[in-house]
Amino acid sequence: MSSTRTGDPVGADPRRWWGLVIIALAQLMVVLDATIVNIALPSAQRDLGMSDGNRQWVITAYTLAFGGLLLLGGRVADLVGRKRTFIFGLIGFAVASGLGGAATGSGMLFGARALQGVFAAVLAPSALSLLTTTFTDPKERGKAFGIYGALAGSGSAIGFIVGGLLTEYLNWRWCLYVNIPIAVVAVVGAFALLHDRPGHADARLDVPGVLLGCGGLVAIVYGFSEAEPRGWSDPLVLGLFAAGAVLLASFVWWQARAPMPLLPLHVVKDRNRAGCFLTMALAVIGMFGLFLFMTYYLQVVLGYSPVRTGLAFLPLTAAIITGSTQISARLMNHVPPRLLMVPGMILAASGMLILTRMTVQSSYTTEILPALLLMGLGMGLTFMPVFATATAGVAPQDSGVTSATVNTSQQVGGSIGTALLNTIATSSGAAYVAAHLHNPAQRALIVRQGVVHGYTIAIWCAAGIMLLAGAVAGLMVTASAPKHGVPADAPVPEPVG
């Protein structure tokens, strides 16, 4: 590609890297919010008088709205314009965060979290599609997606750290209020730095597709969230899964016939893209399980404070950033993406296998830390090529919905992982206690051992899912390395105010 004297690609906005900072800030805010409230949840429960059965909705209301409405958000970004929807999503997210922080009862907090999920579903795909259409030079694309992949992979861990600090030194409400200044900075930056083509005014939203696709995803995610308290054989859970399957099958049937489909099937029929979507979903199933178990293990079993628990995740975050920006970003233009994704998943699974040896007295330095470092490097190697490969070569009018599909696989994978692995851990722990509780005087110790045993069984399953993700990447993602100096297939949009 020919270049200007500064080395920038011809026609590129010299401020695009500052634009990346704004996009990354918004993405970090969205990912943070999936976990930042976890550590604050006990305080919020006491403050608002939530029951143990209802407290899960602080988390589920967000992931349910987010995962269920992402496809709609992606298509809205394509129709209205990515910059507009990005700014709209930021403002709405900030308002919803303020409502949640000011909640006077559990219902108000649940509603605010659901509203956050709605605006996150608009914000996340527009952020990723702005990134996709801004950086089309292969070298720059690698760097940009390295930063983005690092944030996507490490944002959940950062959420635990920030949540711990805010909860311990301020109060739980600041875990929501913190989004407001971030959103204000991002809105100002978006107006000043981001450019986009206008939306497609002649296009129409596929209303049946919205109802079928979003309804199916909501039913599936809701089913997995209810499987934890109710059990997998509960009639409501089975009914939700059946309804979700019927709705999604109807959605696929309709998309093949709709004049302006919500999700053009050619987006998911591409072998590389489908492999990336599936790899992402499977990887996140294992990763969210790790966050869940390690948070409880460090606080409940080892007795860590919220801040110390958050800081314990710091090496994982650093390893994800290193793997993404220093390894994946440097190698992406030289090797096929699966040569990063497959070793990444093997490394992550190896970290999981180390954790299967943990006991009620494990040492963080010698037993937990090495596992977190391997997990982080593996995730860093995987996330960036997944994002870059899934969004490469997409027509501009489909970039929003493709970005939304990547995010959907991430959110649905996280919801499934939390419910599936937590159910395995709980049932395995209960079985262990029932088999070993012979002396009532030892009940406290046996219960702790049972909890850790349940975690290790679930982590074995998570390691297997990670290896399955590696196999999917190796078999399905057959794309070759991008060539130097050849722009990505998606053209750079014309800059407009």
GROMACS .gro file of C-alpha atoms in nm:
model
  497
    1MET     CA    1   0.000   0.000   0.000
    2SER     CA    2   0.135   0.344  -0.084
    3SER     CA    3   0.196   0.573   0.209
    4THR     CA    4   0.227   0.936   0.298
    5ARG     CA    5   0.552   1.086   0.421
    6THR     CA    6   0.448   1.009   0.780
    7GLY     CA    7   0.407   0.642   0.702
    8ASP     CA    8   0.030   0.653   0.740
    9PRO     CA    9  -0.188   0.480   0.479
   10VAL     CA   10  -0.321   0.721   0.216
   11GLY     CA   11  -0.649   0.884   0.321
   12ALA     CA   12  -0.622   0.763   0.679
   13ASP     CA   13  -0.731   0.997   0.956
   14PRO     CA   14  -0.416   1.089   1.155
   15ARG     CA   15  -0.630   1.094   1.471
   16ARG     CA   16  -0.751   0.737   1.427
   17TRP     CA   17  -0.534   0.605   1.713
   18TRP     CA   18  -0.700   0.850   1.951
   19GLY     CA   19  -1.028   0.722   1.809
   20LEU     CA   20  -0.916   0.372   1.905
   21VAL     CA   21  -0.868   0.493   2.263
   22ILE     CA   22  -1.232   0.608   2.269
   23ILE     CA   23  -1.358   0.283   2.117
   24ALA     CA   24  -1.149   0.078   2.360
   25LEU     CA   25  -1.272   0.286   2.656
   26ALA     CA   26  -1.634   0.216   2.565
   27GLN     CA   27  -1.566  -0.155   2.515
   28LEU     CA   28  -1.384  -0.175   2.847
   29MET     CA   29  -1.682  -0.015   3.023
   30VAL     CA   30  -1.920  -0.272   2.873
   31VAL     CA   31  -1.698  -0.570   2.961
   32LEU     CA   32  -1.622  -0.436   3.308
   33ASP     CA   33  -1.990  -0.417   3.390
   34ALA     CA   34  -2.035  -0.788   3.339
   35THR     CA   35  -1.819  -0.854   3.648
   36ILE     CA   36  -1.762  -0.533   3.846
   37VAL     CA   37  -2.088  -0.582   4.035
   38ASN     CA   38  -1.999  -0.940   4.143
   39ILE     CA   39  -1.780  -0.838   4.434
   40ALA     CA   40  -2.027  -0.561   4.532
   41LEU     CA   41  -2.322  -0.800   4.533
   42PRO     CA   42  -2.310  -0.904   4.903
   43SER     CA   43  -2.310  -0.536   5.010
   44ALA     CA   44  -2.593  -0.447   4.771
   45GLN     CA   45  -2.794  -0.747   4.891
   46ARG     CA   46  -2.767  -0.637   5.254
   47ASP     CA   47  -2.840  -0.273   5.171
   48LEU     CA   48  -3.151  -0.339   4.958
   49GLY     CA   49  -3.280  -0.645   5.143
   50MET     CA   50  -3.260  -0.887   4.850
   51SER     CA   51  -3.334  -1.254   4.905
   52ASP     CA   52  -3.076  -1.520   4.817
   53GLY     CA   53  -3.306  -1.642   4.541
   54ASN     CA   54  -3.342  -1.301   4.378
   55ARG     CA   55  -2.988  -1.163   4.408
   56GLN     CA   56  -2.875  -1.345   4.089
   57TRP     CA   57  -3.089  -1.103   3.888
   58VAL     CA   58  -2.836  -0.825   3.947
   59ILE     CA   59  -2.607  -1.024   3.716
   60THR     CA   60  -2.862  -1.208   3.502
   61ALA     CA   61  -3.072  -0.901   3.412
   62TYR     CA   62  -2.763  -0.749   3.250
   63THR     CA   63  -2.638  -1.056   3.062
   64LEU     CA   64  -2.991  -1.152   2.956
   65ALA     CA   65  -3.063  -0.815   2.793
   66PHE     CA   66  -2.710  -0.784   2.655
   67GLY     CA   67  -2.682  -1.130   2.501
   68GLY     CA   68  -3.042  -1.141   2.380
   69LEU     CA   69  -3.045  -0.802   2.203
   70LEU     CA   70  -2.696  -0.788   2.049
   71LEU     CA   71  -2.807  -0.892   1.702
   72LEU     CA   72  -3.069  -0.618   1.704
   73GLY     CA   73  -2.808  -0.368   1.821
   74GLY     CA   74  -2.573  -0.470   1.542
   75ARG     CA   75  -2.835  -0.425   1.273
   76VAL     CA   76  -2.944  -0.089   1.417
   77ALA     CA   77  -2.580   0.024   1.393
   78ASP     CA   78  -2.577  -0.071   1.024
   79LEU     CA   79  -2.907   0.104   0.951
   80VAL     CA   80  -2.873   0.424   1.154
   81GLY     CA   81  -2.497   0.471   1.139
   82ARG     CA   82  -2.228   0.334   1.369
   83LYS     CA   83  -2.116   0.667   1.519
   84ARG     CA   84  -2.473   0.767   1.606
   85THR     CA   85  -2.555   0.437   1.772
   86PHE     CA   86  -2.219   0.441   1.953
   87ILE     CA   87  -2.295   0.781   2.109
   88PHE     CA   88  -2.659   0.686   2.180
   89GLY     CA   89  -2.542   0.368   2.353
   90LEU     CA   90  -2.288   0.557   2.565
   91ILE     CA   91  -2.545   0.814   2.685
   92GLY     CA   92  -2.807   0.549   2.760
   93PHE     CA   93  -2.554   0.331   2.943
   94ALA     CA   94  -2.451   0.626   3.163
   95VAL     CA   95  -2.813   0.711   3.248
   96ALA     CA   96  -2.892   0.347   3.332
   97SER     CA   97  -2.579   0.329   3.551
   98GLY     CA   98  -2.691   0.640   3.742
   99LEU     CA   99  -3.033   0.486   3.800
  100GLY     CA  100  -2.875   0.166   3.930
  101GLY     CA  101  -2.642   0.350   4.164
  102ALA     CA  102  -2.935   0.547   4.307
  103ALA     CA  103  -3.156   0.237   4.345
  104THR     CA  104  -3.381   0.244   4.652
  105GLY     CA  105  -3.501  -0.114   4.615
  106SER     CA  106  -3.409  -0.442   4.447
  107GLY     CA  107  -3.665  -0.397   4.167
  108MET     CA  108  -3.516  -0.061   4.069
  109LEU     CA  109  -3.166  -0.213   4.063
  110PHE     CA  110  -3.279  -0.511   3.851
  111GLY     CA  111  -3.450  -0.278   3.605
  112ALA     CA  112  -3.146  -0.050   3.580
  113ARG     CA  113  -2.917  -0.348   3.516
  114ALA     CA  114  -3.150  -0.470   3.240
  115LEU     CA  115  -3.146  -0.120   3.090
  116GLN     CA  116  -2.767  -0.123   3.101
  117GLY     CA  117  -2.775  -0.450   2.906
  118VAL     CA  118  -3.006  -0.298   2.642
  119PHE     CA  119  -2.771  -0.004   2.581
  120ALA     CA  120  -2.465  -0.230   2.595
  121ALA     CA  121  -2.623  -0.434   2.315
  122VAL     CA  122  -2.630  -0.117   2.104
  123LEU     CA  123  -2.286   0.005   2.210
  124ALA     CA  124  -2.070  -0.308   2.177
  125PRO     CA  125  -2.135  -0.394   1.807
  126SER     CA  126  -2.107  -0.032   1.696
  127ALA     CA  127  -1.771  -0.006   1.878
  128LEU     CA  128  -1.630  -0.316   1.710
  129SER     CA  129  -1.761  -0.222   1.365
  130LEU     CA  130  -1.612   0.129   1.397
  131LEU     CA  131  -1.280  -0.039   1.471
  132THR     CA  132  -1.321  -0.275   1.175
  133THR     CA  133  -1.389   0.005   0.925
  134THR     CA  134  -1.127   0.243   1.066
  135PHE     CA  135  -0.824   0.012   1.053
  136THR     CA  136  -0.795  -0.172   0.720
  137ASP     CA  137  -0.417  -0.175   0.673
  138PRO     CA  138  -0.299  -0.522   0.787
  139LYS     CA  139  -0.016  -0.398   1.011
  140GLU     CA  140  -0.234  -0.137   1.181
  141ARG     CA  141  -0.523  -0.380   1.201
  142GLY     CA  142  -0.307  -0.623   1.396
  143LYS     CA  143  -0.208  -0.358   1.651
  144ALA     CA  144  -0.562  -0.224   1.684
  145PHE     CA  145  -0.717  -0.567   1.733
  146GLY     CA  146  -0.439  -0.660   1.975
  147ILE     CA  147  -0.544  -0.372   2.201
  148TYR     CA  148  -0.913  -0.450   2.154
  149GLY     CA  149  -0.863  -0.823   2.217
  150ALA     CA  150  -0.663  -0.751   2.531
  151LEU     CA  151  -0.946  -0.538   2.669
  152ALA     CA  152  -1.211  -0.792   2.575
  153GLY     CA  153  -1.016  -1.069   2.745
  154SER     CA  154  -0.895  -0.882   3.052
  155GLY     CA  155  -1.192  -0.651   3.114
  156SER     CA  156  -1.368  -0.907   3.331
  157ALA     CA  157  -1.062  -0.948   3.553
  158ILE     CA  158  -1.016  -0.570   3.575
  159GLY     CA  159  -1.381  -0.555   3.683
  160PHE     CA  160  -1.302  -0.768   3.986
  161ILE     CA  161  -1.014  -0.537   4.086
  162VAL     CA  162  -1.212  -0.215   4.042
  163GLY     CA  163  -1.517  -0.369   4.208
  164GLY     CA  164  -1.310  -0.471   4.508
  165LEU     CA  165  -1.151  -0.128   4.547
  166LEU     CA  166  -1.477   0.064   4.510
  167THR     CA  167  -1.671  -0.168   4.742
  168GLU     CA  168  -1.409  -0.169   5.016
  169TYR     CA  169  -1.316   0.200   5.016
  170LEU     CA  170  -1.639   0.371   4.898
  171ASN     CA  171  -1.954   0.158   4.865
  172TRP     CA  172  -2.124  -0.075   4.619
  173ARG     CA  173  -2.312   0.208   4.441
  174TRP     CA  174  -1.985   0.340   4.299
  175CYS     CA  175  -1.950   0.020   4.098
  176LEU     CA  176  -2.233   0.169   3.889
  177TYR     CA  177  -2.158   0.540   3.924
  178VAL     CA  178  -1.804   0.486   3.790
  179ASN     CA  179  -1.949   0.438   3.440
  180ILE     CA  180  -2.077   0.797   3.421
  181PRO     CA  181  -1.741   0.982   3.397
  182ILE     CA  182  -1.607   0.713   3.160
  183ALA     CA  183  -1.911   0.758   2.934
  184VAL     CA  184  -1.882   1.138   2.940
  185VAL     CA  185  -1.518   1.122   2.826
  186ALA     CA  186  -1.608   0.868   2.557
  187VAL     CA  187  -1.900   1.078   2.424
  188VAL     CA  188  -1.684   1.391   2.397
  189GLY     CA  189  -1.411   1.190   2.228
  190ALA     CA  190  -1.655   1.024   1.990
  191PHE     CA  191  -1.791   1.358   1.867
  192ALA     CA  192  -1.438   1.490   1.813
  193LEU     CA  193  -1.251   1.187   1.679
  194LEU     CA  194  -1.480   0.923   1.523
  195HIS     CA  195  -1.608   0.928   1.165
  196ASP     CA  196  -1.867   0.718   0.991
  197ARG     CA  197  -2.086   0.699   0.685
  198PRO     CA  198  -2.452   0.786   0.734
  199GLY     CA  199  -2.686   0.495   0.792
  200HIS     CA  200  -2.882   0.328   0.513
  201ALA     CA  201  -3.197   0.542   0.508
  202ASP     CA  202  -3.372   0.319   0.253
  203ALA     CA  203  -3.319   0.002   0.456
  204ARG     CA  204  -3.582  -0.150   0.682
  205LEU     CA  205  -3.551  -0.341   1.007
  206ASP     CA  206  -3.641  -0.710   0.987
  207VAL     CA  207  -3.911  -0.711   1.258
  208PRO     CA  208  -3.996  -1.087   1.239
  209GLY     CA  209  -3.622  -1.160   1.252
  210VAL     CA  210  -3.586  -0.939   1.559
  211LEU     CA  211  -3.871  -1.117   1.740
  212LEU     CA  212  -3.756  -1.469   1.646
  213GLY     CA  213  -3.380  -1.422   1.689
  214CYS     CA  214  -3.382  -1.206   2.001
  215GLY     CA  215  -3.666  -1.409   2.151
  216GLY     CA  216  -3.476  -1.734   2.094
  217LEU     CA  217  -3.154  -1.599   2.247
  218VAL     CA  218  -3.336  -1.455   2.548
  219ALA     CA  219  -3.512  -1.789   2.606
  220ILE     CA  220  -3.183  -1.983   2.588
  221VAL     CA  221  -2.993  -1.742   2.814
  222TYR     CA  222  -3.285  -1.724   3.057
  223GLY     CA  223  -3.304  -2.104   3.060
  224PHE     CA  224  -2.937  -2.136   3.155
  225SER     CA  225  -2.970  -1.869   3.423
  226GLU     CA  226  -3.268  -2.053   3.577
  227ALA     CA  227  -3.095  -2.393   3.556
  228GLU     CA  228  -2.870  -2.301   3.848
  229PRO     CA  229  -3.141  -2.242   4.113
  230ARG     CA  230  -3.407  -2.474   3.967
  231GLY     CA  231  -3.208  -2.767   3.824
  232TRP     CA  232  -3.171  -2.889   3.467
  233SER     CA  233  -3.484  -3.107   3.473
  234ASP     CA  234  -3.719  -2.832   3.595
  235PRO     CA  235  -4.020  -2.791   3.359
  236LEU     CA  236  -3.959  -2.417   3.322
  237VAL     CA  237  -3.594  -2.472   3.226
  238LEU     CA  238  -3.680  -2.746   2.975
  239GLY     CA  239  -3.964  -2.533   2.835
  240LEU     CA  240  -3.732  -2.236   2.788
  241PHE     CA  241  -3.472  -2.448   2.607
  242ALA     CA  242  -3.740  -2.600   2.382
  243ALA     CA  243  -3.891  -2.258   2.307
  244GLY     CA  244  -3.546  -2.115   2.237
  245ALA     CA  245  -3.460  -2.397   1.999
  246VAL     CA  246  -3.790  -2.359   1.809
  247LEU     CA  247  -3.753  -1.981   1.787
  248LEU     CA  248  -3.392  -2.000   1.665
  249ALA     CA  249  -3.478  -2.268   1.408
  250SER     CA  250  -3.762  -2.045   1.286
  251PHE     CA  251  -3.520  -1.752   1.282
  252VAL     CA  252  -3.279  -1.939   1.049
  253TRP     CA  253  -3.568  -2.041   0.823
  254TRP     CA  254  -3.691  -1.681   0.803
  255GLN     CA  255  -3.346  -1.532   0.742
  256ALA     CA  256  -3.314  -1.739   0.426
  257ARG     CA  257  -3.636  -1.579   0.295
  258ALA     CA  258  -3.644  -1.227   0.442
  259PRO     CA  259  -3.589  -0.942   0.191
  260MET     CA  260  -3.364  -0.755   0.439
  261PRO     CA  261  -3.256  -1.016   0.698
  262LEU     CA  262  -3.143  -0.927   1.049
  263LEU     CA  263  -2.851  -1.170   1.017
  264PRO     CA  264  -2.763  -1.244   0.651
  265LEU     CA  265  -2.685  -1.615   0.651
  266HIS     CA  266  -2.374  -1.564   0.437
  267VAL     CA  267  -2.217  -1.403   0.747
  268VAL     CA  268  -2.233  -1.729   0.943
  269LYS     CA  269  -2.199  -1.967   0.647
  270ASP     CA  270  -1.838  -1.861   0.597
  271ARG     CA  271  -1.628  -2.142   0.745
  272ASN     CA  272  -1.366  -1.919   0.908
  273ARG     CA  273  -1.623  -1.686   1.059
  274ALA     CA  274  -1.835  -1.971   1.195
  275GLY     CA  275  -1.522  -2.129   1.344
  276CYS     CA  276  -1.435  -1.801   1.516
  277PHE     CA  277  -1.785  -1.762   1.659
  278LEU     CA  278  -1.781  -2.116   1.798
  279THR     CA  279  -1.425  -2.087   1.931
  280MET     CA  280  -1.515  -1.765   2.112
  281ALA     CA  281  -1.826  -1.916   2.272
  282LEU     CA  282  -1.641  -2.226   2.396
  283ALA     CA  283  -1.340  -2.026   2.522
  284VAL     CA  284  -1.560  -1.789   2.720
  285ILE     CA  285  -1.754  -2.079   2.877
  286GLY     CA  286  -1.429  -2.192   3.039
  287MET     CA  287  -1.306  -1.841   3.124
  288PHE     CA  288  -1.624  -1.726   3.300
  289GLY     CA  289  -1.622  -2.049   3.499
  290LEU     CA  290  -1.269  -1.967   3.614
  291PHE     CA  291  -1.366  -1.617   3.730
  292LEU     CA  292  -1.666  -1.751   3.919
  293PHE     CA  293  -1.479  -2.027   4.103
  294MET     CA  294  -1.163  -1.833   4.177
  295THR     CA  295  -1.359  -1.543   4.323
  296TYR     CA  296  -1.542  -1.771   4.564
  297TYR     CA  297  -1.230  -1.981   4.633
  298LEU     CA  298  -1.013  -1.681   4.722
  299GLN     CA  299  -1.277  -1.505   4.935
  300VAL     CA  300  -1.463  -1.795   5.097
  301VAL     CA  301  -1.200  -2.069   5.123
  302LEU     CA  302  -0.876  -1.870   5.160
  303GLY     CA  303  -1.041  -1.570   5.331
  304TYR     CA  304  -0.918  -1.293   5.100
  305SER     CA  305  -1.071  -0.943   5.120
  306PRO     CA  306  -1.249  -0.799   4.811
  307VAL     CA  307  -0.946  -0.586   4.722
  308ARG     CA  308  -0.697  -0.870   4.772
  309THR     CA  309  -0.919  -1.094   4.559
  310GLY     CA  310  -0.925  -0.835   4.283
  311LEU     CA  311  -0.547  -0.791   4.297
  312ALA     CA  312  -0.502  -1.168   4.278
  313PHE     CA  313  -0.646  -1.150   3.926
  314LEU     CA  314  -0.393  -0.885   3.820
  315PRO     CA  315  -0.134  -1.134   3.683
  316LEU     CA  316  -0.409  -1.292   3.470
  317THR     CA  317  -0.493  -0.950   3.327
  318ALA     CA  318  -0.126  -0.871   3.258
  319ALA     CA  319  -0.080  -1.208   3.086
  320ILE     CA  320  -0.385  -1.154   2.863
  321ILE     CA  321  -0.256  -0.811   2.759
  322THR     CA  322   0.093  -0.950   2.694
  323GLY     CA  323  -0.036  -1.244   2.491
  324SER     CA  324  -0.265  -1.020   2.287
  325THR     CA  325  -0.049  -0.714   2.218
  326GLN     CA  326   0.304  -0.855   2.230
  327ILE     CA  327   0.255  -1.201   2.078
  328SER     CA  328  -0.069  -1.221   1.876
  329ALA     CA  329  -0.048  -0.869   1.732
  330ARG     CA  330   0.315  -0.924   1.621
  331LEU     CA  331   0.253  -1.266   1.467
  332MET     CA  332  -0.093  -1.222   1.312
  333ASN     CA  333   0.038  -1.096   0.977
  334HIS     CA  334   0.295  -1.376   0.954
  335VAL     CA  335   0.106  -1.692   1.052
  336PRO     CA  336  -0.246  -1.828   0.991
  337PRO     CA  337  -0.484  -1.736   1.277
  338ARG     CA  338  -0.534  -2.096   1.385
  339LEU     CA  339  -0.161  -2.121   1.464
  340LEU     CA  340  -0.230  -1.865   1.736
  341MET     CA  341  -0.574  -1.986   1.843
  342VAL     CA  342  -0.494  -2.358   1.883
  343PRO     CA  343  -0.180  -2.309   2.100
  344GLY     CA  344  -0.371  -2.042   2.291
  345MET     CA  345  -0.646  -2.283   2.386
  346ILE     CA  346  -0.392  -2.555   2.476
  347LEU     CA  347  -0.211  -2.310   2.706
  348ALA     CA  348  -0.540  -2.203   2.868
  349ALA     CA  349  -0.643  -2.566   2.919
  350SER     CA  350  -0.303  -2.638   3.076
  351GLY     CA  351  -0.364  -2.360   3.326
  352MET     CA  352  -0.702  -2.509   3.406
  353LEU     CA  353  -0.545  -2.851   3.465
  354ILE     CA  354  -0.305  -2.702   3.720
  355LEU     CA  355  -0.604  -2.561   3.908
  356THR     CA  356  -0.762  -2.906   3.936
  357ARG     CA  357  -0.498  -2.982   4.202
  358MET     CA  358  -0.602  -2.702   4.439
  359THR     CA  359  -0.700  -2.783   4.798
  360VAL     CA  360  -0.837  -2.590   5.096
  361GLN     CA  361  -0.478  -2.486   5.180
  362SER     CA  362  -0.327  -2.419   4.836
  363SER     CA  363  -0.053  -2.159   4.804
  364TYR     CA  364  -0.134  -1.869   4.571
  365THR     CA  365   0.228  -1.820   4.462
  366THR     CA  366   0.315  -2.180   4.377
  367GLU     CA  367  -0.021  -2.328   4.272
  368ILE     CA  368  -0.267  -2.053   4.168
  369LEU     CA  369  -0.037  -1.795   4.006
  370PRO     CA  370   0.121  -2.028   3.743
  371ALA     CA  371  -0.226  -2.139   3.635
  372LEU     CA  372  -0.350  -1.780   3.599
  373LEU     CA  373  -0.045  -1.684   3.390
  374LEU     CA  374  -0.095  -1.977   3.151
  375MET     CA  375  -0.466  -1.901   3.125
  376GLY     CA  376  -0.397  -1.535   3.051
  377LEU     CA  377  -0.137  -1.601   2.783
  378GLY     CA  378  -0.365  -1.854   2.618
  379MET     CA  379  -0.663  -1.619   2.614
  380GLY     CA  380  -0.448  -1.335   2.484
  381LEU     CA  381  -0.323  -1.552   2.199
  382THR     CA  382  -0.679  -1.651   2.109
  383PHE     CA  383  -0.901  -1.345   2.143
  384MET     CA  384  -0.724  -1.108   1.906
  385PRO     CA  385  -0.715  -1.341   1.600
  386VAL     CA  386  -1.077  -1.440   1.670
  387PHE     CA  387  -1.194  -1.076   1.656
  388ALA     CA  388  -0.976  -0.991   1.356
  389THR     CA  389  -1.062  -1.302   1.150
  390ALA     CA  390  -1.435  -1.291   1.225
  391THR     CA  391  -1.466  -0.930   1.107
  392ALA     CA  392  -1.222  -0.940   0.814
  393GLY     CA  393  -1.363  -0.902   0.463
  394VAL     CA  394  -1.713  -0.808   0.573
  395ALA     CA  395  -1.908  -0.563   0.356
  396PRO     CA  396  -1.962  -0.228   0.532
  397GLN     CA  397  -2.338  -0.278   0.551
  398ASP     CA  398  -2.283  -0.606   0.739
  399SER     CA  399  -2.001  -0.498   0.973
  400GLY     CA  400  -2.236  -0.408   1.259
  401VAL     CA  401  -2.425  -0.737   1.259
  402THR     CA  402  -2.101  -0.937   1.220
  403SER     CA  403  -1.951  -0.754   1.517
  404ALA     CA  404  -2.271  -0.821   1.710
  405THR     CA  405  -2.247  -1.193   1.634
  406VAL     CA  406  -1.894  -1.207   1.780
  407ASN     CA  407  -2.017  -1.030   2.094
  408THR     CA  408  -2.326  -1.253   2.109
  409SER     CA  409  -2.111  -1.566   2.109
  410GLN     CA  410  -1.909  -1.412   2.392
  411GLN     CA  411  -2.210  -1.317   2.608
  412VAL     CA  412  -2.408  -1.635   2.547
  413GLY     CA  413  -2.093  -1.839   2.613
  414GLY     CA  414  -2.043  -1.653   2.941
  415SER     CA  415  -2.402  -1.711   3.051
  416ILE     CA  416  -2.386  -2.079   2.962
  417GLY     CA  417  -2.047  -2.122   3.131
  418THR     CA  418  -2.161  -1.962   3.455
  419ALA     CA  419  -2.477  -2.173   3.479
  420LEU     CA  420  -2.333  -2.502   3.351
  421LEU     CA  421  -2.011  -2.507   3.550
  422ASN     CA  422  -2.170  -2.372   3.868
  423THR     CA  423  -2.433  -2.647   3.855
  424ILE     CA  424  -2.159  -2.910   3.810
  425ALA     CA  425  -1.959  -2.764   4.099
  426THR     CA  426  -2.258  -2.746   4.333
  427SER     CA  427  -2.380  -3.100   4.266
  428SER     CA  428  -2.028  -3.248   4.285
  429GLY     CA  429  -1.959  -3.065   4.611
  430ALA     CA  430  -2.286  -3.183   4.765
  431ALA     CA  431  -2.213  -3.543   4.664
  432TYR     CA  432  -1.864  -3.522   4.820
  433VAL     CA  433  -2.003  -3.391   5.151
  434ALA     CA  434  -2.271  -3.661   5.161
  435ALA     CA  435  -2.010  -3.934   5.103
  436HIS     CA  436  -1.751  -3.808   5.355
  437LEU     CA  437  -1.951  -3.656   5.641
  438HIS     CA  438  -1.919  -3.935   5.899
  439ASN     CA  439  -1.824  -3.722   6.200
  440PRO     CA  440  -2.046  -3.416   6.263
  441ALA     CA  441  -1.757  -3.248   6.449
  442GLN     CA  442  -1.567  -3.225   6.122
  443ARG     CA  443  -1.858  -3.077   5.928
  444ALA     CA  444  -1.699  -2.735   5.864
  445LEU     CA  445  -1.381  -2.887   5.722
  446ILE     CA  446  -1.568  -3.144   5.511
  447VAL     CA  447  -1.795  -2.873   5.367
  448ARG     CA  448  -1.493  -2.662   5.268
  449GLN     CA  449  -1.328  -2.967   5.113
  450GLY     CA  450  -1.653  -3.043   4.931
  451VAL     CA  451  -1.671  -2.690   4.790
  452VAL     CA  452  -1.314  -2.714   4.657
  453HIS     CA  453  -1.378  -3.065   4.523
  454GLY     CA  454  -1.679  -2.930   4.333
  455TYR     CA  455  -1.466  -2.651   4.187
  456THR     CA  456  -1.199  -2.894   4.069
  457ILE     CA  457  -1.454  -3.121   3.898
  458ALA     CA  458  -1.603  -2.820   3.718
  459ILE     CA  459  -1.255  -2.698   3.622
  460TRP     CA  460  -1.181  -3.040   3.468
  461CYS     CA  461  -1.491  -2.985   3.252
  462ALA     CA  462  -1.377  -2.631   3.167
  463ALA     CA  463  -1.037  -2.763   3.058
  464GLY     CA  464  -1.210  -3.010   2.828
  465ILE     CA  465  -1.421  -2.730   2.679
  466MET     CA  466  -1.103  -2.525   2.619
  467LEU     CA  467  -0.946  -2.819   2.432
  468LEU     CA  468  -1.267  -2.853   2.228
  469ALA     CA  469  -1.236  -2.484   2.139
  470GLY     CA  470  -0.881  -2.550   2.018
  471ALA     CA  471  -1.000  -2.843   1.806
  472VAL     CA  472  -1.276  -2.627   1.651
  473ALA     CA  473  -1.023  -2.355   1.568
  474GLY     CA  474  -0.780  -2.604   1.417
  475LEU     CA  475  -1.043  -2.774   1.199
  476MET     CA  476  -1.265  -2.482   1.095
  477VAL     CA  477  -1.045  -2.170   1.082
  478THR     CA  478  -0.845  -2.226   0.765
  479ALA     CA  479  -0.773  -1.860   0.674
  480SER     CA  480  -0.416  -1.776   0.576
  481ALA     CA  481  -0.206  -1.494   0.718
  482PRO     CA  482  -0.287  -1.146   0.578
  483LYS     CA  483  -0.032  -1.018   0.326
  484HIS     CA  484   0.169  -0.709   0.409
  485GLY     CA  485   0.056  -0.397   0.230
  486VAL     CA  486  -0.277  -0.540   0.115
  487PRO     CA  487  -0.580  -0.367   0.267
  488ALA     CA  488  -0.854  -0.564   0.432
  489ASP     CA  489  -1.153  -0.642   0.215
  490ALA     CA  490  -1.372  -0.392   0.403
  491PRO     CA  491  -1.309  -0.047   0.255
  492VAL     CA  492  -1.235   0.256   0.469
  493PRO     CA  493  -1.552   0.462   0.513
  494GLU     CA  494  -1.549   0.816   0.386
  495PRO     CA  495  -1.493   1.054   0.677
  496VAL     CA  496  -1.802   1.256   0.762
  497GLY     CA  497  -1.871   1.468   1.064
   0.00000   0.00000   0.00000
